[in-house]
XYZ file of C-alpha atoms in Angstrom:
212
model
C 31.795 54.403 24.621
C 32.631 57.239 22.425
C 30.784 60.356 22.972
C 28.184 61.369 20.009
C 28.932 64.984 20.657
C 32.655 65.303 19.791
C 33.292 68.287 17.435
C 33.721 67.614 13.689
C 37.443 68.695 13.996
C 38.107 65.595 15.971
C 39.265 62.904 13.616
C 39.968 60.146 15.910
C 40.171 58.746 19.552
C 43.161 57.059 20.733
C 43.446 54.723 23.738
C 46.585 53.409 25.200
C 47.538 50.686 27.594
C 50.975 50.212 29.557
C 51.833 47.065 31.504
C 55.012 47.894 32.335
C 56.830 45.987 35.157
C 57.864 49.189 36.997
C 58.666 47.343 40.393
C 61.019 44.919 38.374
C 59.236 41.787 39.947
C 59.810 38.843 37.797
C 61.590 38.303 34.450
C 60.497 39.721 31.220
C 61.832 38.084 28.193
C 60.767 40.843 25.795
C 60.433 44.195 27.446
C 59.211 46.052 24.244
C 55.826 44.435 23.837
C 54.066 45.798 27.124
C 52.297 48.617 25.759
C 49.767 49.279 22.932
C 47.266 51.702 21.142
C 44.146 51.501 19.656
C 43.259 54.467 17.037
C 39.309 54.738 16.469
C 38.302 57.019 13.465
C 35.241 59.120 14.341
C 35.376 61.784 11.732
C 37.061 62.352 8.111
C 38.547 59.807 5.667
C 40.760 56.941 6.663
C 42.807 55.486 3.996
C 43.882 51.786 4.826
C 46.012 49.521 2.964
C 44.479 46.148 3.336
C 46.948 43.785 1.207
C 50.020 43.930 -0.691
C 50.371 41.138 -3.118
C 53.495 40.096 -4.946
C 55.037 37.025 -6.354
C 57.077 35.393 -3.642
C 59.996 34.266 -6.002
C 61.095 35.635 -9.558
C 63.981 36.355 -11.460
C 65.970 39.515 -12.246
C 65.100 42.336 -14.835
C 61.446 40.692 -15.249
C 58.550 43.095 -15.107
C 56.846 41.871 -12.025
C 53.120 42.813 -10.965
C 52.709 44.177 -7.405
C 49.154 45.062 -6.290
C 48.101 47.245 -3.572
C 44.591 47.058 -2.066
C 43.220 50.292 -0.698
C 40.003 50.764 1.321
C 38.328 53.964 2.934
C 37.397 52.926 6.279
C 36.350 56.669 7.159
C 33.080 58.654 7.114
C 33.670 61.004 3.959
C 35.614 60.622 0.669
C 39.082 61.541 0.271
C 39.880 65.196 -0.343
C 43.231 67.165 -0.362
C 43.659 70.710 0.402
C 42.704 71.589 -3.221
C 39.419 69.844 -2.643
C 40.192 67.187 -5.112
C 40.418 63.438 -4.035
C 43.533 61.917 -5.465
C 46.491 60.834 -3.316
C 49.802 59.163 -3.954
C 50.892 55.663 -3.249
C 54.447 54.325 -2.962
C 56.051 51.053 -3.054
C 59.311 50.504 -1.331
C 61.830 47.638 -2.288
C 64.193 47.363 0.752
C 66.920 44.969 1.999
C 65.892 41.954 3.960
C 65.151 43.133 7.459
C 65.122 46.792 6.732
C 62.285 48.866 8.771
C 59.189 50.249 7.105
C 58.819 53.924 6.059
C 58.364 56.299 9.225
C 55.537 58.355 7.629
C 54.335 60.678 4.768
C 57.716 62.431 4.560
C 59.818 59.072 4.279
C 60.340 58.291 0.633
C 63.904 56.629 0.881
C 64.104 53.521 -1.144
C 60.432 54.137 -2.482
C 59.658 53.946 -6.048
C 61.187 57.163 -6.798
C 64.867 56.891 -8.061
C 66.736 59.049 -5.701
C 67.151 59.219 -2.102
C 65.500 62.345 -1.446
C 62.801 60.884 -3.795
C 61.036 63.890 -5.665
C 58.398 61.824 -7.261
C 57.244 62.076 -10.720
C 53.590 62.138 -11.597
C 53.756 58.797 -13.040
C 53.506 57.221 -9.741
C 50.584 59.501 -8.746
C 47.418 57.551 -9.130
C 44.510 59.675 -9.812
C 41.373 59.733 -11.763
C 43.407 60.436 -14.870
C 45.827 57.430 -14.350
C 43.951 54.728 -12.533
C 40.524 53.632 -13.719
C 38.325 53.276 -10.828
C 38.249 56.245 -8.732
C 34.973 57.962 -9.258
C 35.802 61.653 -9.675
C 39.249 60.986 -8.400
C 38.205 60.079 -5.056
C 38.084 57.005 -2.870
C 34.683 57.043 -1.379
C 33.463 55.576 1.809
C 33.769 51.909 2.033
C 35.242 51.828 -1.521
C 38.082 49.434 -2.270
C 40.510 49.973 -5.000
C 43.605 48.064 -6.225
C 46.610 49.877 -7.621
C 49.196 48.011 -9.596
C 52.875 48.690 -9.770
C 55.483 47.464 -12.343
C 58.412 46.367 -10.502
C 61.955 45.376 -12.115
C 64.549 44.180 -9.713
C 68.007 44.330 -11.177
C 70.088 42.433 -8.477
C 69.215 39.059 -7.006
C 68.765 38.527 -3.209
C 66.142 38.680 -0.643
C 63.978 41.801 -0.189
C 61.061 43.250 1.984
C 58.414 45.037 0.282
C 56.462 47.857 1.816
C 53.969 50.262 0.511
C 52.719 53.615 1.959
C 49.436 55.466 0.813
C 49.180 59.299 0.711
C 52.994 60.135 1.177
C 54.108 63.555 0.958
C 55.283 64.904 -2.212
C 58.346 67.107 -0.960
C 57.468 70.218 -2.607
C 56.042 73.491 -1.421
C 52.834 73.273 -3.458
C 49.990 73.351 -1.014
C 47.916 70.907 -3.019
C 50.649 68.218 -2.046
C 49.921 68.542 1.614
C 52.409 68.551 4.483
C 55.004 66.267 5.744
C 52.893 65.172 8.911
C 50.076 64.032 6.990
C 50.486 63.970 3.111
C 47.548 65.227 1.067
C 44.563 63.780 3.088
C 44.150 64.542 6.773
C 43.314 61.329 8.473
C 42.886 60.496 12.242
C 44.962 57.416 11.865
C 48.061 57.640 9.615
C 49.363 54.454 10.943
C 47.256 52.249 8.637
C 48.476 54.108 5.548
C 51.662 51.864 5.884
C 51.671 48.004 4.984
C 54.446 45.284 4.999
C 56.786 43.707 4.744
C 56.322 40.795 2.500
C 59.135 38.784 1.395
C 60.241 38.604 -2.348
C 63.109 36.391 -3.262
C 64.855 37.300 -6.889
C 67.384 35.373 -8.565
C 69.203 34.897 -12.011
C 67.384 33.459 -14.748
C 68.421 29.811 -15.240
C 69.582 28.835 -18.656
C 69.267 25.087 -19.605
C 71.531 23.957 -22.117
C 70.548 21.068 -24.629
C 72.077 17.538 -23.695
C 74.305 15.949 -26.207
C 73.888 12.537 -25.930
C 76.152 11.021 -28.757
């Protein structure tokens, strides 16, 4: 039962449970799955990535369409420190088995071209670059889909991740802080989604058959 008198600065309530085998009685096949956490948003916005959609298999150097479905599960529209509602979204192309991004400050192997990833405005989706955000905000209970163009040069198996509201890696206050990006939320964990697997191969060339 969540108290109805929580102050407005409380954005979420976290409950955790631990079923650790401290007495070492019995045998645990997996000792890493004995704890869990449930975060309940009670105030503010809550950006959730619901789905990440991409072709399961395709070929090198082809412009692939990757879609990210966003949802605001919070109580108010998204707002950054400059009182504008836009926020960034990053798409990560990683080797098969690679871990997800660790949080807003982790841009490694994201859509940006370098390891430090100072992102250009071309992947910042706001009211000017993505039709569908009313006044540049993601409103309460609003769903919005962002489409990324993705080109993969080398064949192989990859894992795709996506992260909403990453940190822009510069001192401009409008771009937020490393801990939470632009938009302060009670639950930053559900801003990250993945992996989904994508297999890339060289295009197949079929030669004509000479019968005589």
